[in-house]
C-alpha cells in the first residue's frame, strides 16, 4: 500500500489515538511472529486500517513489550487474533507484489532497493501465498490487468483505478458473514480506487519526468504535471465520490470500538490527504506522527 490512509491526529481524542497505536503495534508483533523480524519493515498505517476493518469490532486482549522502536519502555499492543493474522498475511502479499512492481518499473540501479526488499520478503511471501492462495491469485490477476494497461499507455483513468480497486476488495474474501463481506468488499473497492488515484496524482510530476505511466496526467492532458483549475476541480470530485461511496458502505455496519477512528478517517482524514496531495504539501515523512503523539 502507499501510506495515504492515516488517522487525522488532531481530530482524535487521546483514547482513540492509543487504541489505534495498540492495533498498529499488535499488527507489528503479528508480522514478526508469523514472518520474522524482517517483515516488520512493511508495517504502515494502511495495513493497520486493513486489520481494523477485518476485526470483529472488539479491541481484543492487550499485552505489553519492548521492541526495536521502544527498547527502554514497554508499549501496549493487541495480541494477535484471526483477523490480525489475516491482515498480516494479506499485507505481506500486497507488499511483496508492490516491491516486484517497483522492480519492473525501474532500471538495474534505480531498482536495487526494490530487488533487495523483494528478496528479503520472498520467504514470507511464499508462506503467505500458501496460506491465502485465493487472495494471492486475485492480486496477481489484477496486477496483470494493470500491467497491460501500462504497456498500452491506456488513457482511461477509471480502468486503471478499477484494477487496483478490485484487487483490494478481495481482501474481504475470507469474511464468513455474507452481508458483512459484501459491505467490506464495497468499502475496500472504493478505498482501493481512491488510493490508486491519489497515488497517481502524487507521483504525476515524477512519472512524467521519468516517462512512466500515469493515467491521471493522460486523462487530463497534463503533459507538464501542472493542474489546471478545471482538471483539479474534476479530479477532486472523483476523489470525493470514492470517499462518499466508502462512507455509504461504512454506515451499513457496526464497527464497534473502531467506529470513531474509522468515522473521523472517512469523513475528515481522507479529504485532508486529498487536499494536501493536490496542493503539493503531502509528505510521507510524517507517516509516524501517530507514534509521536502525546
PDB file of N, CA, C and O in Angstrom, residues 131-198:
ATOM      1  N   UNK A 131      -0.872 -19.744   2.459  1.00  0.00           N
ATOM      2  CA  UNK A 131      -1.969 -19.632   3.431  1.00  0.00           C
ATOM      3  C   UNK A 131      -3.206 -18.969   2.831  1.00  0.00           C
ATOM      4  O   UNK A 131      -4.338 -19.314   3.196  1.00  0.00           O
ATOM      5  N   UNK A 132      -3.010 -18.023   1.920  1.00  0.00           N
ATOM      6  CA  UNK A 132      -4.113 -17.246   1.329  1.00  0.00           C
ATOM      7  C   UNK A 132      -4.032 -17.305  -0.189  1.00  0.00           C
ATOM      8  O   UNK A 132      -3.861 -16.273  -0.861  1.00  0.00           O
ATOM      9  N   UNK A 133      -4.149 -18.491  -0.790  1.00  0.00           N
ATOM     10  CA  UNK A 133      -3.957 -18.607  -2.243  1.00  0.00           C
ATOM     11  C   UNK A 133      -4.980 -17.836  -3.063  1.00  0.00           C
ATOM     12  O   UNK A 133      -4.642 -17.322  -4.134  1.00  0.00           O
ATOM     13  N   UNK A 134      -6.218 -17.754  -2.589  1.00  0.00           N
ATOM     14  CA  UNK A 134      -7.236 -17.030  -3.354  1.00  0.00           C
ATOM     15  C   UNK A 134      -6.907 -15.542  -3.444  1.00  0.00           C
ATOM     16  O   UNK A 134      -7.068 -14.924  -4.506  1.00  0.00           O
ATOM     17  N   UNK A 135      -6.457 -14.992  -2.335  1.00  0.00           N
ATOM     18  CA  UNK A 135      -6.104 -13.563  -2.349  1.00  0.00           C
ATOM     19  C   UNK A 135      -4.875 -13.334  -3.221  1.00  0.00           C
ATOM     20  O   UNK A 135      -4.828 -12.382  -4.004  1.00  0.00           O
ATOM     21  N   UNK A 136      -3.890 -14.201  -3.112  1.00  0.00           N
ATOM     22  CA  UNK A 136      -2.697 -14.063  -3.940  1.00  0.00           C
ATOM     23  C   UNK A 136      -3.049 -14.154  -5.424  1.00  0.00           C
ATOM     24  O   UNK A 136      -2.536 -13.387  -6.241  1.00  0.00           O
ATOM     25  N   UNK A 137      -3.931 -15.092  -5.783  1.00  0.00           N
ATOM     26  CA  UNK A 137      -4.359 -15.217  -7.183  1.00  0.00           C
ATOM     27  C   UNK A 137      -5.043 -13.942  -7.659  1.00  0.00           C
ATOM     28  O   UNK A 137      -4.815 -13.493  -8.796  1.00  0.00           O
ATOM     29  N   UNK A 138      -5.889 -13.376  -6.796  1.00  0.00           N
ATOM     30  CA  UNK A 138      -6.600 -12.153  -7.172  1.00  0.00           C
ATOM     31  C   UNK A 138      -5.625 -10.994  -7.374  1.00  0.00           C
ATOM     32  O   UNK A 138      -5.762 -10.210  -8.319  1.00  0.00           O
ATOM     33  N   UNK A 139      -4.634 -10.885  -6.494  1.00  0.00           N
ATOM     34  CA  UNK A 139      -3.641  -9.815  -6.622  1.00  0.00           C
ATOM     35  C   UNK A 139      -2.866  -9.971  -7.928  1.00  0.00           C
ATOM     36  O   UNK A 139      -2.691  -9.004  -8.682  1.00  0.00           O
ATOM     37  N   UNK A 140      -2.415 -11.200  -8.207  1.00  0.00           N
ATOM     38  CA  UNK A 140      -1.660 -11.447  -9.443  1.00  0.00           C
ATOM     39  C   UNK A 140      -2.504 -11.132 -10.682  1.00  0.00           C
ATOM     40  O   UNK A 140      -2.019 -10.520 -11.641  1.00  0.00           O
ATOM     41  N   UNK A 141      -3.755 -11.545 -10.647  1.00  0.00           N
ATOM     42  CA  UNK A 141      -4.645 -11.322 -11.797  1.00  0.00           C
ATOM     43  C   UNK A 141      -4.868  -9.834 -12.042  1.00  0.00           C
ATOM     44  O   UNK A 141      -4.760  -9.353 -13.178  1.00  0.00           O
ATOM     45  N   UNK A 142      -5.167  -9.096 -11.000  1.00  0.00           N
ATOM     46  CA  UNK A 142      -5.462  -7.674 -11.166  1.00  0.00           C
ATOM     47  C   UNK A 142      -4.213  -6.871 -11.522  1.00  0.00           C
ATOM     48  O   UNK A 142      -4.288  -5.928 -12.317  1.00  0.00           O
ATOM     49  N   UNK A 143      -3.071  -7.247 -10.963  1.00  0.00           N
ATOM     50  CA  UNK A 143      -1.845  -6.551 -11.330  1.00  0.00           C
ATOM     51  C   UNK A 143      -1.461  -6.858 -12.771  1.00  0.00           C
ATOM     52  O   UNK A 143      -0.855  -6.020 -13.453  1.00  0.00           O
ATOM     53  N   UNK A 144      -1.820  -8.059 -13.242  1.00  0.00           N
ATOM     54  CA  UNK A 144      -1.604  -8.383 -14.652  1.00  0.00           C
ATOM     55  C   UNK A 144      -2.425  -7.484 -15.553  1.00  0.00           C
ATOM     56  O   UNK A 144      -1.937  -7.018 -16.598  1.00  0.00           O
ATOM     57  N   UNK A 145      -3.669  -7.234 -15.163  1.00  0.00           N
ATOM     58  CA  UNK A 145      -4.528  -6.321 -15.929  1.00  0.00           C
ATOM     59  C   UNK A 145      -3.933  -4.921 -15.929  1.00  0.00           C
ATOM     60  O   UNK A 145      -3.867  -4.253 -16.969  1.00  0.00           O
ATOM     61  N   UNK A 146      -3.486  -4.479 -14.761  1.00  0.00           N
ATOM     62  CA  UNK A 146      -2.894  -3.143 -14.659  1.00  0.00           C
ATOM     63  C   UNK A 146      -1.618  -3.046 -15.500  1.00  0.00           C
ATOM     64  O   UNK A 146      -1.370  -2.020 -16.150  1.00  0.00           O
ATOM     65  N   UNK A 147      -0.824  -4.112 -15.507  1.00  0.00           N
ATOM     66  CA  UNK A 147       0.399  -4.116 -16.312  1.00  0.00           C
ATOM     67  C   UNK A 147       0.082  -3.964 -17.803  1.00  0.00           C
ATOM     68  O   UNK A 147       0.786  -3.256 -18.532  1.00  0.00           O
ATOM     69  N   UNK A 148      -0.979  -4.627 -18.257  1.00  0.00           N
ATOM     70  CA  UNK A 148      -1.381  -4.497 -19.662  1.00  0.00           C
ATOM     71  C   UNK A 148      -1.789  -3.067 -19.987  1.00  0.00           C
ATOM     72  O   UNK A 148      -1.451  -2.536 -21.058  1.00  0.00           O
ATOM     73  N   UNK A 149      -2.510  -2.440 -19.072  1.00  0.00           N
ATOM     74  CA  UNK A 149      -2.904  -1.043 -19.276  1.00  0.00           C
ATOM     75  C   UNK A 149      -1.679  -0.135 -19.349  1.00  0.00           C
ATOM     76  O   UNK A 149      -1.628   0.798 -20.156  1.00  0.00           O
ATOM     77  N   UNK A 150      -0.698  -0.415 -18.503  1.00  0.00           N
ATOM     78  CA  UNK A 150       0.525   0.385 -18.513  1.00  0.00           C
ATOM     79  C   UNK A 150       1.280   0.213 -19.822  1.00  0.00           C
ATOM     80  O   UNK A 150       1.775   1.189 -20.402  1.00  0.00           O
ATOM     81  N   UNK A 151       1.382  -1.024 -20.301  1.00  0.00           N
ATOM     82  CA  UNK A 151       2.099  -1.288 -21.544  1.00  0.00           C
ATOM     83  C   UNK A 151       1.431  -0.617 -22.742  1.00  0.00           C
ATOM     84  O   UNK A 151       2.098  -0.174 -23.680  1.00  0.00           O
ATOM     85  N   UNK A 152       0.105  -0.547 -22.686  1.00  0.00           N
ATOM     86  CA  UNK A 152      -0.644   0.084 -23.771  1.00  0.00           C
ATOM     87  C   UNK A 152      -0.731   1.599 -23.598  1.00  0.00           C
ATOM     88  O   UNK A 152      -1.252   2.297 -24.474  1.00  0.00           O
ATOM     89  N   UNK A 153      -0.230   2.091 -22.454  1.00  0.00           N
ATOM     90  CA  UNK A 153      -0.355   3.517 -22.113  1.00  0.00           C
ATOM     91  C   UNK A 153      -1.813   3.963 -22.198  1.00  0.00           C
ATOM     92  O   UNK A 153      -2.144   5.033 -22.726  1.00  0.00           O
ATOM     93  N   UNK A 154      -2.681   3.111 -21.659  1.00  0.00           N
ATOM     94  CA  UNK A 154      -4.119   3.337 -21.724  1.00  0.00           C
ATOM     95  C   UNK A 154      -4.489   4.637 -21.004  1.00  0.00           C
ATOM     96  O   UNK A 154      -4.136   4.834 -19.844  1.00  0.00           O
ATOM     97  N   UNK A 155      -5.209   5.528 -21.669  1.00  0.00           N
ATOM     98  CA  UNK A 155      -5.533   6.821 -21.061  1.00  0.00           C
ATOM     99  C   UNK A 155      -6.732   6.783 -20.107  1.00  0.00           C
ATOM    100  O   UNK A 155      -7.084   7.817 -19.531  1.00  0.00           O
ATOM    101  N   UNK A 156      -7.351   5.611 -19.947  1.00  0.00           N
ATOM    102  CA  UNK A 156      -8.532   5.533 -19.094  1.00  0.00           C
ATOM    103  C   UNK A 156      -8.138   5.483 -17.614  1.00  0.00           C
ATOM    104  O   UNK A 156      -7.628   4.473 -17.126  1.00  0.00           O
ATOM    105  N   UNK A 157      -8.366   6.568 -16.932  1.00  0.00           N
ATOM    106  CA  UNK A 157      -8.095   6.633 -15.505  1.00  0.00           C
ATOM    107  C   UNK A 157      -8.962   5.640 -14.740  1.00  0.00           C
ATOM    108  O   UNK A 157      -8.513   5.004 -13.780  1.00  0.00           O
ATOM    109  N   UNK A 158     -10.203   5.464 -15.170  1.00  0.00           N
ATOM    110  CA  UNK A 158     -11.137   4.583 -14.475  1.00  0.00           C
ATOM    111  C   UNK A 158     -10.750   3.113 -14.607  1.00  0.00           C
ATOM    112  O   UNK A 158     -10.877   2.344 -13.650  1.00  0.00           O
ATOM    113  N   UNK A 159     -10.284   2.693 -15.785  1.00  0.00           N
ATOM    114  CA  UNK A 159      -9.882   1.299 -15.951  1.00  0.00           C
ATOM    115  C   UNK A 159      -8.684   0.966 -15.064  1.00  0.00           C
ATOM    116  O   UNK A 159      -8.624  -0.100 -14.459  1.00  0.00           O
ATOM    117  N   UNK A 160      -7.733   1.860 -15.023  1.00  0.00           N
ATOM    118  CA  UNK A 160      -6.553   1.629 -14.190  1.00  0.00           C
ATOM    119  C   UNK A 160      -6.921   1.585 -12.707  1.00  0.00           C
ATOM    120  O   UNK A 160      -6.493   0.690 -11.972  1.00  0.00           O
ATOM    121  N   UNK A 161      -7.739   2.540 -12.257  1.00  0.00           N
ATOM    122  CA  UNK A 161      -8.137   2.577 -10.852  1.00  0.00           C
ATOM    123  C   UNK A 161      -8.979   1.362 -10.491  1.00  0.00           C
ATOM    124  O   UNK A 161      -8.859   0.819  -9.386  1.00  0.00           O
ATOM    125  N   UNK A 162      -9.823   0.905 -11.409  1.00  0.00           N
ATOM    126  CA  UNK A 162     -10.675  -0.248 -11.156  1.00  0.00           C
ATOM    127  C   UNK A 162      -9.840  -1.505 -10.919  1.00  0.00           C
ATOM    128  O   UNK A 162     -10.197  -2.337 -10.071  1.00  0.00           O
ATOM    129  N   UNK A 163      -8.738  -1.651 -11.644  1.00  0.00           N
ATOM    130  CA  UNK A 163      -7.914  -2.849 -11.492  1.00  0.00           C
ATOM    131  C   UNK A 163      -7.390  -2.972 -10.067  1.00  0.00           C
ATOM    132  O   UNK A 163      -7.377  -4.061  -9.489  1.00  0.00           O
ATOM    133  N   UNK A 164      -6.961  -1.856  -9.487  1.00  0.00           N
ATOM    134  CA  UNK A 164      -6.476  -1.899  -8.103  1.00  0.00           C
ATOM    135  C   UNK A 164      -7.629  -1.976  -7.115  1.00  0.00           C
ATOM    136  O   UNK A 164      -7.520  -2.637  -6.075  1.00  0.00           O
ATOM    137  N   UNK A 165      -8.736  -1.333  -7.420  1.00  0.00           N
ATOM    138  CA  UNK A 165      -9.893  -1.364  -6.531  1.00  0.00           C
ATOM    139  C   UNK A 165     -10.426  -2.786  -6.376  1.00  0.00           C
ATOM    140  O   UNK A 165     -10.736  -3.233  -5.269  1.00  0.00           O
ATOM    141  N   UNK A 166     -10.532  -3.514  -7.485  1.00  0.00           N
ATOM    142  CA  UNK A 166     -10.988  -4.907  -7.426  1.00  0.00           C
ATOM    143  C   UNK A 166     -10.009  -5.737  -6.611  1.00  0.00           C
ATOM    144  O   UNK A 166     -10.395  -6.595  -5.808  1.00  0.00           O
ATOM    145  N   UNK A 167      -8.718  -5.498  -6.816  1.00  0.00           N
ATOM    146  CA  UNK A 167      -7.680  -6.196  -6.060  1.00  0.00           C
ATOM    147  C   UNK A 167      -7.924  -6.047  -4.558  1.00  0.00           C
ATOM    148  O   UNK A 167      -7.961  -7.035  -3.816  1.00  0.00           O
ATOM    149  N   UNK A 168      -8.086  -4.826  -4.097  1.00  0.00           N
ATOM    150  CA  UNK A 168      -8.226  -4.596  -2.664  1.00  0.00           C
ATOM    151  C   UNK A 168      -9.538  -5.154  -2.127  1.00  0.00           C
ATOM    152  O   UNK A 168      -9.600  -5.604  -0.979  1.00  0.00           O
ATOM    153  N   UNK A 169     -10.586  -5.160  -2.931  1.00  0.00           N
ATOM    154  CA  UNK A 169     -11.867  -5.694  -2.462  1.00  0.00           C
ATOM    155  C   UNK A 169     -11.758  -7.171  -2.104  1.00  0.00           C
ATOM    156  O   UNK A 169     -12.505  -7.670  -1.254  1.00  0.00           O
ATOM    157  N   UNK A 170     -10.823  -7.890  -2.711  1.00  0.00           N
ATOM    158  CA  UNK A 170     -10.642  -9.312  -2.427  1.00  0.00           C
ATOM    159  C   UNK A 170     -10.051  -9.559  -1.042  1.00  0.00           C
ATOM    160  O   UNK A 170     -10.028 -10.710  -0.584  1.00  0.00           O
ATOM    161  N   UNK A 171      -9.581  -8.510  -0.376  1.00  0.00           N
ATOM    162  CA  UNK A 171      -9.064  -8.671   0.978  1.00  0.00           C
ATOM    163  C   UNK A 171     -10.148  -9.128   1.949  1.00  0.00           C
ATOM    164  O   UNK A 171      -9.856  -9.659   3.024  1.00  0.00           O
ATOM    165  N   UNK A 172     -11.410  -8.929   1.581  1.00  0.00           N
ATOM    166  CA  UNK A 172     -12.536  -9.352   2.435  1.00  0.00           C
ATOM    167  C   UNK A 172     -13.061 -10.727   2.048  1.00  0.00           C
ATOM    168  O   UNK A 172     -14.077 -11.167   2.580  1.00  0.00           O
ATOM    169  N   UNK A 173     -12.371 -11.404   1.156  1.00  0.00           N
ATOM    170  CA  UNK A 173     -12.880 -12.661   0.617  1.00  0.00           C
ATOM    171  C   UNK A 173     -13.088 -13.767   1.630  1.00  0.00           C
ATOM    172  O   UNK A 173     -13.912 -14.663   1.413  1.00  0.00           O
ATOM    173  N   UNK A 174     -12.357 -13.742   2.754  1.00  0.00           N
ATOM    174  CA  UNK A 174     -12.490 -14.803   3.748  1.00  0.00           C
ATOM    175  C   UNK A 174     -13.464 -14.468   4.870  1.00  0.00           C
ATOM    176  O   UNK A 174     -13.631 -15.247   5.806  1.00  0.00           O
ATOM    177  N   UNK A 175     -14.088 -13.307   4.807  1.00  0.00           N
ATOM    178  CA  UNK A 175     -15.105 -12.951   5.814  1.00  0.00           C
ATOM    179  C   UNK A 175     -16.316 -13.865   5.618  1.00  0.00           C
ATOM    180  O   UNK A 175     -16.857 -13.965   4.515  1.00  0.00           O
ATOM    181  N   UNK A 176     -16.733 -14.537   6.662  1.00  0.00           N
ATOM    182  CA  UNK A 176     -17.766 -15.578   6.534  1.00  0.00           C
ATOM    183  C   UNK A 176     -19.186 -15.037   6.437  1.00  0.00           C
ATOM    184  O   UNK A 176     -20.005 -15.581   5.702  1.00  0.00           O
ATOM    185  N   UNK A 177     -19.480 -13.963   7.167  1.00  0.00           N
ATOM    186  CA  UNK A 177     -20.826 -13.384   7.107  1.00  0.00           C
ATOM    187  C   UNK A 177     -21.025 -12.744   5.738  1.00  0.00           C
ATOM    188  O   UNK A 177     -20.307 -11.806   5.378  1.00  0.00           O
ATOM    189  N   UNK A 178     -22.008 -13.214   4.950  1.00  0.00           N
ATOM    190  CA  UNK A 178     -22.152 -12.712   3.576  1.00  0.00           C
ATOM    191  C   UNK A 178     -22.496 -11.220   3.501  1.00  0.00           C
ATOM    192  O   UNK A 178     -22.045 -10.536   2.576  1.00  0.00           O
ATOM    193  N   UNK A 179     -23.292 -10.731   4.442  1.00  0.00           N
ATOM    194  CA  UNK A 179     -23.644  -9.309   4.432  1.00  0.00           C
ATOM    195  C   UNK A 179     -22.422  -8.465   4.763  1.00  0.00           C
ATOM    196  O   UNK A 179     -22.115  -7.481   4.070  1.00  0.00           O
ATOM    197  N   UNK A 180     -21.729  -8.845   5.824  1.00  0.00           N
ATOM    198  CA  UNK A 180     -20.520  -8.112   6.203  1.00  0.00           C
ATOM    199  C   UNK A 180     -19.471  -8.176   5.100  1.00  0.00           C
ATOM    200  O   UNK A 180     -18.803  -7.176   4.809  1.00  0.00           O
ATOM    201  N   UNK A 181     -19.327  -9.345   4.478  1.00  0.00           N
ATOM    202  CA  UNK A 181     -18.345  -9.478   3.399  1.00  0.00           C
ATOM    203  C   UNK A 181     -18.677  -8.537   2.251  1.00  0.00           C
ATOM    204  O   UNK A 181     -17.799  -7.853   1.715  1.00  0.00           O
ATOM    205  N   UNK A 182     -19.940  -8.458   1.866  1.00  0.00           N
ATOM    206  CA  UNK A 182     -20.345  -7.585   0.767  1.00  0.00           C
ATOM    207  C   UNK A 182     -20.092  -6.122   1.109  1.00  0.00           C
ATOM    208  O   UNK A 182     -19.616  -5.351   0.265  1.00  0.00           O
ATOM    209  N   UNK A 183     -20.377  -5.732   2.346  1.00  0.00           N
ATOM    210  CA  UNK A 183     -20.148  -4.352   2.767  1.00  0.00           C
ATOM    211  C   UNK A 183     -18.656  -4.021   2.724  1.00  0.00           C
ATOM    212  O   UNK A 183     -18.248  -2.976   2.208  1.00  0.00           O
ATOM    213  N   UNK A 184     -17.835  -4.938   3.255  1.00  0.00           N
ATOM    214  CA  UNK A 184     -16.396  -4.706   3.250  1.00  0.00           C
ATOM    215  C   UNK A 184     -15.833  -4.692   1.841  1.00  0.00           C
ATOM    216  O   UNK A 184     -14.924  -3.912   1.530  1.00  0.00           O
ATOM    217  N   UNK A 185     -16.348  -5.538   0.974  1.00  0.00           N
ATOM    218  CA  UNK A 185     -15.894  -5.532  -0.416  1.00  0.00           C
ATOM    219  C   UNK A 185     -16.158  -4.181  -1.072  1.00  0.00           C
ATOM    220  O   UNK A 185     -15.304  -3.653  -1.793  1.00  0.00           O
ATOM    221  N   UNK A 186     -17.333  -3.627  -0.813  1.00  0.00           N
ATOM    222  CA  UNK A 186     -17.663  -2.327  -1.383  1.00  0.00           C
ATOM    223  C   UNK A 186     -16.782  -1.225  -0.796  1.00  0.00           C
ATOM    224  O   UNK A 186     -16.269  -0.360  -1.518  1.00  0.00           O
ATOM    225  N   UNK A 187     -16.607  -1.265   0.518  1.00  0.00           N
ATOM    226  CA  UNK A 187     -15.791  -0.250   1.174  1.00  0.00           C
ATOM    227  C   UNK A 187     -14.348  -0.320   0.668  1.00  0.00           C
ATOM    228  O   UNK A 187     -13.744   0.704   0.317  1.00  0.00           O
ATOM    229  N   UNK A 188     -13.796  -1.535   0.612  1.00  0.00           N
ATOM    230  CA  UNK A 188     -12.418  -1.709   0.178  1.00  0.00           C
ATOM    231  C   UNK A 188     -12.248  -1.390  -1.313  1.00  0.00           C
ATOM    232  O   UNK A 188     -11.195  -0.891  -1.725  1.00  0.00           O
ATOM    233  N   UNK A 189     -13.273  -1.678  -2.109  1.00  0.00           N
ATOM    234  CA  UNK A 189     -13.192  -1.335  -3.529  1.00  0.00           C
ATOM    235  C   UNK A 189     -12.997   0.168  -3.703  1.00  0.00           C
ATOM    236  O   UNK A 189     -12.092   0.616  -4.412  1.00  0.00           O
ATOM    237  N   UNK A 190     -13.836   0.945  -3.058  1.00  0.00           N
ATOM    238  CA  UNK A 190     -13.753   2.394  -3.238  1.00  0.00           C
ATOM    239  C   UNK A 190     -12.524   2.975  -2.535  1.00  0.00           C
ATOM    240  O   UNK A 190     -11.965   3.980  -3.004  1.00  0.00           O
ATOM    241  N   UNK A 191     -12.083   2.330  -1.455  1.00  0.00           N
ATOM    242  CA  UNK A 191     -10.838   2.745  -0.832  1.00  0.00           C
ATOM    243  C   UNK A 191      -9.669   2.483  -1.778  1.00  0.00           C
ATOM    244  O   UNK A 191      -8.771   3.330  -1.934  1.00  0.00           O
ATOM    245  N   UNK A 192      -9.677   1.314  -2.420  1.00  0.00           N
ATOM    246  CA  UNK A 192      -8.619   0.995  -3.375  1.00  0.00           C
ATOM    247  C   UNK A 192      -8.600   1.950  -4.550  1.00  0.00           C
ATOM    248  O   UNK A 192      -7.531   2.356  -5.023  1.00  0.00           O
ATOM    249  N   UNK A 193      -9.779   2.318  -5.028  1.00  0.00           N
ATOM    250  CA  UNK A 193      -9.858   3.278  -6.133  1.00  0.00           C
ATOM    251  C   UNK A 193      -9.273   4.624  -5.712  1.00  0.00           C
ATOM    252  O   UNK A 193      -8.495   5.239  -6.450  1.00  0.00           O
ATOM    253  N   UNK A 194      -9.645   5.068  -4.526  1.00  0.00           N
ATOM    254  CA  UNK A 194      -9.146   6.350  -4.020  1.00  0.00           C
ATOM    255  C   UNK A 194      -7.633   6.302  -3.854  1.00  0.00           C
ATOM    256  O   UNK A 194      -6.925   7.241  -4.252  1.00  0.00           O
ATOM    257  N   UNK A 195      -7.111   5.232  -3.265  1.00  0.00           N
ATOM    258  CA  UNK A 195      -5.666   5.104  -3.041  1.00  0.00           C
ATOM    259  C   UNK A 195      -4.914   5.142  -4.371  1.00  0.00           C
ATOM    260  O   UNK A 195      -3.897   5.828  -4.507  1.00  0.00           O
ATOM    261  N   UNK A 196      -5.411   4.405  -5.368  1.00  0.00           N
ATOM    262  CA  UNK A 196      -4.724   4.372  -6.657  1.00  0.00           C
ATOM    263  C   UNK A 196      -4.685   5.766  -7.287  1.00  0.00           C
ATOM    264  O   UNK A 196      -3.647   6.210  -7.780  1.00  0.00           O
ATOM    265  N   UNK A 197      -5.807   6.453  -7.265  1.00  0.00           N
ATOM    266  CA  UNK A 197      -5.885   7.773  -7.892  1.00  0.00           C
ATOM    267  C   UNK A 197      -5.040   8.802  -7.144  1.00  0.00           C
ATOM    268  O   UNK A 197      -4.357   9.615  -7.773  1.00  0.00           O
ATOM    269  N   UNK A 198      -5.075   8.772  -5.830  1.00  0.00           N
ATOM    270  CA  UNK A 198      -4.315   9.760  -5.072  1.00  0.00           C
ATOM    271  C   UNK A 198      -2.824   9.509  -5.233  1.00  0.00           C
ATOM    272  O   UNK A 198      -2.011  10.443  -5.289  1.00  0.00           O
TER     273      UNK A 198
END
